[in-house]
Amino acid sequence: MDNALTIDLEEWYHICTAVPDPLTPPAGERRLRGNTGAILAILERFQVVATFFILGSVAEAEPSLVPLIAAAGHEIASHGWSHRLVTTLQPEEFRDELRRTGDLLEQQCGHRPIGFRAPQWSLGPATPWAFHILREEGFRYDSSLNPLPFVGERRGPRTPHRLDNGLWELPPLTTASPACNLPTGGGWGLRFFPGMLINATVRRLNRGGFPAVIYIHPREIDPAGPRLPLPLLKGFAAYGPRRSVAGRLTMLLARFRFTTMTRLVDQWDTVSSSRRTTPSHSSPR
Ligand SMILES: [Zn+2]
């Protein structure tokens, strides 16, 4: 069973609402190239291809990165341009971000992205127009709906499903628990929860015929990198525990099969998808 490994390619300071303007970098050493190289080396070691959701402004500042990632066979997808929350954009600003990023990524790797992930899962019921714009702009899938309290729809579907307008939605991995879903698929949760719990969740999903979607950020592989001064809770979510995510990544790559998001969507588009279109309450726990 194929799962999907995704990397949100952004700088260390792209932590939503933590900087006044994500397009104006704070002082601090740039380590994205080295961190991306470290991730690519791990993927090469395990002979795995992944999906990179790339921030347009980062691709512009580091023009060698996208060709390097694409040459290794990975998928180039869009993380928007500025890293502003979609909820703070007007519909036409959102469309402009998609087009500007799509134009640049196409110029750098030879084809337009067909997948999108919003900064901090900021796409959902408050931005219904965004799903239509994604479709109009040629996107085939989105990975922005995280079924968690505070950052998403806490009771939203945990497994891939098709939206009314034909867009595939691929939520990140979560573990169901009596109180709420746990963020085991990325961020602080992937670094914090026991490996046994994460592995068991992936196995359970796969047994039910569903892929797990894992996500990491380059800054998470670099615990010694620059840090923003953040309030306690936000600091914990961004940096704590401070250990590198590399251990968790290699744990998963050694146990499970991974591929790109587009290859998963291609598989579903070629088979009858009746079971996968009714995901919400039949999802495995
Ligand atoms: Zn991001």
CSV table of C-alpha atoms and ligand atoms in Angstrom, one decimal:
chain,number,residue,atom,x,y,z
A,1,MET,CA,0.0,0.0,0.0
A,2,ASP,CA,1.5,3.3,-1.0
A,3,ASN,CA,1.5,6.2,1.4
A,4,ALA,CA,2.5,9.8,0.6
A,5,LEU,CA,5.4,11.7,2.0
A,6,THR,CA,5.2,15.5,1.7
A,7,ILE,CA,7.6,18.3,2.5
A,8,ASP,CA,6.5,21.9,3.0
A,9,LEU,CA,9.4,23.7,1.5
A,10,GLU,CA,9.8,27.0,3.3
A,11,GLU,CA,12.3,29.0,5.4
A,12,TRP,CA,12.8,28.6,9.1
A,13,TYR,CA,10.8,31.7,9.9
A,14,HIS,CA,7.7,30.7,8.0
A,15,ILE,CA,5.6,30.1,11.1
A,16,CYS,CA,2.2,31.5,10.5
A,17,THR,CA,1.4,34.8,12.4
A,18,ALA,CA,4.8,34.7,14.1
A,19,VAL,CA,6.4,37.3,11.8
A,20,PRO,CA,4.7,40.6,10.8
A,21,ASP,CA,5.3,40.0,7.1
A,22,PRO,CA,6.4,36.6,5.8
A,23,LEU,CA,7.9,38.3,2.7
A,24,THR,CA,10.3,40.4,4.9
A,25,PRO,CA,12.9,37.9,6.4
A,26,PRO,CA,14.1,38.4,9.9
A,27,ALA,CA,17.9,38.3,10.6
A,28,GLY,CA,19.2,34.8,10.7
A,29,GLU,CA,21.3,32.4,8.8
A,30,ARG,CA,19.7,30.8,5.7
A,31,ARG,CA,20.0,27.0,6.0
A,32,LEU,CA,17.3,25.9,3.6
A,33,ARG,CA,19.7,24.6,0.9
A,34,GLY,CA,21.5,22.4,3.4
A,35,ASN,CA,18.4,21.2,5.1
A,36,THR,CA,16.8,20.4,1.7
A,37,GLY,CA,20.0,18.5,0.7
A,38,ALA,CA,19.7,16.5,4.0
A,39,ILE,CA,16.1,15.5,3.2
A,40,LEU,CA,17.0,14.6,-0.4
A,41,ALA,CA,19.8,12.4,0.8
A,42,ILE,CA,17.5,10.5,3.1
A,43,LEU,CA,15.0,10.0,0.3
A,44,GLU,CA,17.7,8.8,-2.0
A,45,ARG,CA,18.9,6.3,0.6
A,46,PHE,CA,15.5,4.8,0.7
A,47,GLN,CA,14.8,5.2,-3.0
A,48,VAL,CA,11.6,7.1,-2.3
A,49,VAL,CA,10.0,9.9,-4.2
A,50,ALA,CA,8.0,12.6,-2.3
A,51,THR,CA,5.8,15.6,-2.9
A,52,PHE,CA,7.4,19.0,-2.2
A,53,PHE,CA,4.8,21.8,-1.5
A,54,ILE,CA,7.0,24.8,-2.5
A,55,LEU,CA,6.5,28.4,-1.4
A,56,GLY,CA,6.8,30.6,-4.5
A,57,SER,CA,8.8,33.3,-2.7
A,58,VAL,CA,11.3,30.7,-1.6
A,59,ALA,CA,11.6,29.3,-5.1
A,60,GLU,CA,12.4,32.8,-6.3
A,61,ALA,CA,15.0,33.5,-3.6
A,62,GLU,CA,16.7,30.0,-4.0
A,63,PRO,CA,16.3,29.3,-7.7
A,64,SER,CA,18.6,26.2,-7.7
A,65,LEU,CA,16.3,24.3,-5.4
A,66,VAL,CA,13.3,23.4,-7.5
A,67,PRO,CA,15.4,22.0,-10.4
A,68,LEU,CA,17.5,20.0,-7.9
A,69,ILE,CA,14.3,18.5,-6.3
A,70,ALA,CA,12.6,17.8,-9.7
A,71,ALA,CA,15.8,16.2,-11.1
A,72,ALA,CA,15.7,13.7,-8.3
A,73,GLY,CA,12.2,12.6,-9.5
A,74,HIS,CA,10.1,14.3,-6.8
A,75,GLU,CA,6.8,16.1,-7.4
A,76,ILE,CA,6.8,19.9,-7.4
A,77,ALA,CA,3.5,21.2,-5.8
A,78,SER,CA,2.4,24.6,-4.6
A,79,HIS,CA,2.4,26.1,-1.1
A,80,GLY,CA,1.3,29.5,-2.4
A,81,TRP,CA,3.5,32.5,-2.7
A,82,SER,CA,3.7,34.5,0.5
A,83,HIS,CA,2.8,32.1,3.3
A,84,ARG,CA,-0.1,34.4,4.3
A,85,LEU,CA,-3.1,32.5,5.7
A,86,VAL,CA,-5.7,31.9,3.0
A,87,THR,CA,-8.3,33.3,5.4
A,88,THR,CA,-6.5,36.7,5.2
A,89,LEU,CA,-6.6,36.8,1.4
A,90,GLN,CA,-9.3,38.1,-0.9
A,91,PRO,CA,-10.3,35.5,-3.6
A,92,GLU,CA,-8.4,37.4,-6.3
A,93,GLU,CA,-5.3,37.7,-4.1
A,94,PHE,CA,-5.4,33.9,-3.6
A,95,ARG,CA,-5.7,33.3,-7.4
A,96,ASP,CA,-2.8,35.7,-8.0
A,97,GLU,CA,-0.7,33.7,-5.5
A,98,LEU,CA,-1.5,30.5,-7.2
A,99,ARG,CA,-0.7,31.9,-10.7
A,100,ARG,CA,2.5,33.6,-9.7
A,101,THR,CA,3.8,30.4,-7.9
A,102,GLY,CA,2.6,28.2,-10.8
A,103,ASP,CA,4.3,30.4,-13.4
A,104,LEU,CA,7.6,30.3,-11.5
A,105,LEU,CA,7.6,26.6,-10.7
A,106,GLU,CA,6.7,25.8,-14.3
A,107,GLN,CA,9.6,27.9,-15.4
A,108,GLN,CA,12.0,26.2,-13.0
A,109,CYS,CA,10.9,22.5,-13.5
A,110,GLY,CA,9.0,22.4,-16.8
A,111,HIS,CA,5.4,21.8,-15.6
A,112,ARG,CA,2.7,23.4,-13.6
A,113,PRO,CA,1.9,22.1,-10.1
A,114,ILE,CA,-1.4,20.3,-9.8
A,115,GLY,CA,-1.4,20.0,-6.0
A,116,PHE,CA,-1.8,22.7,-3.3
A,117,ARG,CA,-1.4,22.9,0.5
A,118,ALA,CA,-2.4,26.1,2.3
A,119,PRO,CA,-0.2,27.6,5.0
A,120,GLN,CA,-1.3,26.4,8.5
A,121,TRP,CA,-4.3,24.5,7.0
A,122,SER,CA,-6.0,27.8,6.5
A,123,LEU,CA,-8.4,26.6,3.8
A,124,GLY,CA,-11.9,25.3,4.7
A,125,PRO,CA,-15.5,26.3,5.4
A,126,ALA,CA,-14.4,29.9,5.9
A,127,THR,CA,-13.0,30.0,2.4
A,128,PRO,CA,-15.4,28.1,0.2
A,129,TRP,CA,-14.4,30.1,-2.9
A,130,ALA,CA,-10.8,28.8,-2.6
A,131,PHE,CA,-11.8,25.3,-3.6
A,132,HIS,CA,-13.4,26.6,-6.8
A,133,ILE,CA,-10.4,28.8,-7.6
A,134,LEU,CA,-8.1,25.8,-7.2
A,135,ARG,CA,-10.1,23.8,-9.7
A,136,GLU,CA,-10.4,26.7,-12.1
A,137,GLU,CA,-6.6,27.1,-12.0
A,138,GLY,CA,-6.1,23.5,-13.0
A,139,PHE,CA,-5.4,21.9,-9.6
A,140,ARG,CA,-6.3,18.2,-9.2
A,141,TYR,CA,-5.8,17.9,-5.4
A,142,ASP,CA,-5.5,19.8,-2.2
A,143,SER,CA,-4.0,18.8,1.1
A,144,SER,CA,-5.1,21.6,3.4
A,145,LEU,CA,-7.9,20.1,5.5
A,146,ASN,CA,-6.5,18.8,8.8
A,147,PRO,CA,-9.2,17.2,11.0
A,148,LEU,CA,-7.8,18.7,14.2
A,149,PRO,CA,-9.2,21.2,16.8
A,150,PHE,CA,-8.1,24.8,16.5
A,151,VAL,CA,-6.4,24.5,13.1
A,152,GLY,CA,-9.1,22.6,11.1
A,153,GLU,CA,-12.4,20.9,11.2
A,154,ARG,CA,-12.0,18.6,14.2
A,155,ARG,CA,-14.6,16.2,13.0
A,156,GLY,CA,-13.6,16.4,9.3
A,157,PRO,CA,-12.7,13.3,7.3
A,158,ARG,CA,-9.4,11.6,8.2
A,159,THR,CA,-9.0,9.9,4.8
A,160,PRO,CA,-8.7,11.0,1.2
A,161,HIS,CA,-12.0,11.9,-0.4
A,162,ARG,CA,-13.4,13.8,-3.4
A,163,LEU,CA,-15.0,17.2,-3.0
A,164,ASP,CA,-18.2,18.1,-5.0
A,165,ASN,CA,-16.2,20.0,-7.6
A,166,GLY,CA,-14.0,17.0,-8.4
A,167,LEU,CA,-10.9,18.2,-6.4
A,168,TRP,CA,-9.3,15.3,-4.4
A,169,GLU,CA,-8.7,16.2,-0.8
A,170,LEU,CA,-5.8,14.4,1.0
A,171,PRO,CA,-5.8,15.2,4.8
A,172,PRO,CA,-2.6,14.6,6.7
A,173,LEU,CA,-2.4,11.5,9.0
A,174,THR,CA,-4.1,11.8,12.4
A,175,THR,CA,-4.8,9.3,15.1
A,176,ALA,CA,-8.4,9.1,16.4
A,177,SER,CA,-8.8,9.3,20.1
A,178,PRO,CA,-11.8,9.8,22.4
A,179,ALA,CA,-11.2,13.5,22.9
A,180,CYS,CA,-10.0,14.5,19.4
A,181,ASN,CA,-7.8,13.5,16.6
A,182,LEU,CA,-4.1,13.5,17.4
A,183,PRO,CA,-1.6,15.2,15.0
A,184,THR,CA,0.6,12.2,14.4
A,185,GLY,CA,1.3,12.8,10.7
A,186,GLY,CA,3.5,15.9,11.1
A,187,GLY,CA,4.6,18.9,13.0
A,188,TRP,CA,5.1,18.6,16.8
A,189,GLY,CA,3.0,15.5,16.9
A,190,LEU,CA,5.2,13.5,14.6
A,191,ARG,CA,8.2,14.4,16.8
A,192,PHE,CA,6.4,13.9,20.1
A,193,PHE,CA,4.1,10.9,20.0
A,194,PRO,CA,5.5,7.4,20.4
A,195,GLY,CA,6.8,5.8,17.2
A,196,MET,CA,4.6,2.7,18.1
A,197,LEU,CA,1.5,4.8,18.0
A,198,ILE,CA,2.4,6.5,14.7
A,199,ASN,CA,3.3,3.1,13.1
A,200,ALA,CA,0.1,1.5,14.3
A,201,THR,CA,-2.0,4.3,12.9
A,202,VAL,CA,-0.4,4.0,9.5
A,203,ARG,CA,-0.8,0.2,9.5
A,204,ARG,CA,-4.5,0.6,10.5
A,205,LEU,CA,-5.2,3.0,7.7
A,206,ASN,CA,-3.4,0.9,5.2
A,207,ARG,CA,-5.4,-2.2,6.3
A,208,GLY,CA,-8.5,-0.2,5.6
A,209,GLY,CA,-7.2,0.6,2.1
A,210,PHE,CA,-6.3,4.2,2.8
A,211,PRO,CA,-2.9,5.8,2.5
A,212,ALA,CA,-1.2,7.9,5.2
A,213,VAL,CA,-0.1,11.4,4.4
A,214,ILE,CA,3.0,12.5,6.3
A,215,TYR,CA,4.4,16.0,6.3
A,216,ILE,CA,7.7,17.6,7.5
A,217,HIS,CA,9.4,21.0,7.2
A,218,PRO,CA,13.1,21.5,6.4
A,219,ARG,CA,13.6,23.4,9.7
A,220,GLU,CA,12.5,20.2,11.6
A,221,ILE,CA,15.6,18.4,10.4
A,222,ASP,CA,17.8,21.2,11.8
A,223,PRO,CA,17.3,21.5,15.6
A,224,ALA,CA,20.4,23.8,15.8
A,225,GLY,CA,19.0,26.2,13.2
A,226,PRO,CA,17.8,29.8,14.0
A,227,ARG,CA,14.6,30.2,16.0
A,228,LEU,CA,12.0,32.8,16.4
A,229,PRO,CA,11.1,34.0,19.9
A,230,LEU,CA,7.6,32.5,20.3
A,231,PRO,CA,5.0,32.3,23.1
A,232,LEU,CA,5.1,29.0,25.0
A,233,LEU,CA,2.4,27.0,23.2
A,234,LYS,CA,3.3,28.3,19.8
A,235,GLY,CA,7.0,27.6,20.5
A,236,PHE,CA,6.2,24.1,21.6
A,237,ALA,CA,4.2,23.5,18.4
A,238,ALA,CA,7.0,24.9,16.2
A,239,TYR,CA,10.1,23.6,18.0
A,240,GLY,CA,9.4,21.3,20.8
A,241,PRO,CA,10.5,18.7,21.3
A,242,ARG,CA,13.6,20.1,19.6
A,243,ARG,CA,15.0,16.7,18.4
A,244,SER,CA,15.3,16.3,14.6
A,245,VAL,CA,12.5,14.7,12.7
A,246,ALA,CA,15.1,12.7,10.7
A,247,GLY,CA,14.7,9.7,13.1
A,248,ARG,CA,11.0,9.6,12.6
A,249,LEU,CA,11.4,10.0,8.9
A,250,THR,CA,13.8,7.0,8.6
A,251,MET,CA,11.6,5.0,10.9
A,252,LEU,CA,8.6,5.4,8.5
A,253,LEU,CA,10.6,5.0,5.3
A,254,ALA,CA,12.1,1.7,6.6
A,255,ARG,CA,8.6,0.3,7.4
A,256,PHE,CA,6.2,1.6,4.8
A,257,ARG,CA,6.0,2.3,1.1
A,258,PHE,CA,5.8,5.9,0.0
A,259,THR,CA,5.2,7.8,-3.2
A,260,THR,CA,4.0,11.2,-4.4
A,261,MET,CA,0.5,12.6,-4.0
A,262,THR,CA,0.0,12.8,-7.8
A,263,ARG,CA,0.7,9.1,-8.2
A,264,LEU,CA,-2.0,8.3,-5.6
A,265,VAL,CA,-4.5,10.6,-7.3
A,266,ASP,CA,-3.6,9.0,-10.6
A,267,GLN,CA,-4.3,5.5,-9.2
A,268,TRP,CA,-7.7,6.6,-7.8
A,269,ASP,CA,-8.7,8.4,-11.0
A,270,THR,CA,-8.2,5.1,-12.9
A,271,VAL,CA,-10.3,2.9,-10.7
A,272,SER,CA,-13.8,3.0,-9.5
A,273,SER,CA,-13.8,5.4,-6.5
A,274,SER,CA,-17.2,4.6,-5.0
A,275,ARG,CA,-15.7,3.6,-1.6
A,276,ARG,CA,-13.4,6.5,-1.3
A,277,THR,CA,-16.1,9.1,-2.0
A,278,THR,CA,-17.8,8.4,1.4
A,279,PRO,CA,-14.9,8.6,3.8
A,280,SER,CA,-16.1,10.6,6.7
A,281,HIS,CA,-17.7,8.3,9.3
A,282,SER,CA,-16.4,5.0,8.0
A,283,SER,CA,-12.8,5.9,8.5
A,284,PRO,CA,-10.7,3.4,10.4
A,285,ARG,CA,-9.6,4.5,13.9
B,1,ZN,ZN,4.0,26.4,5.5
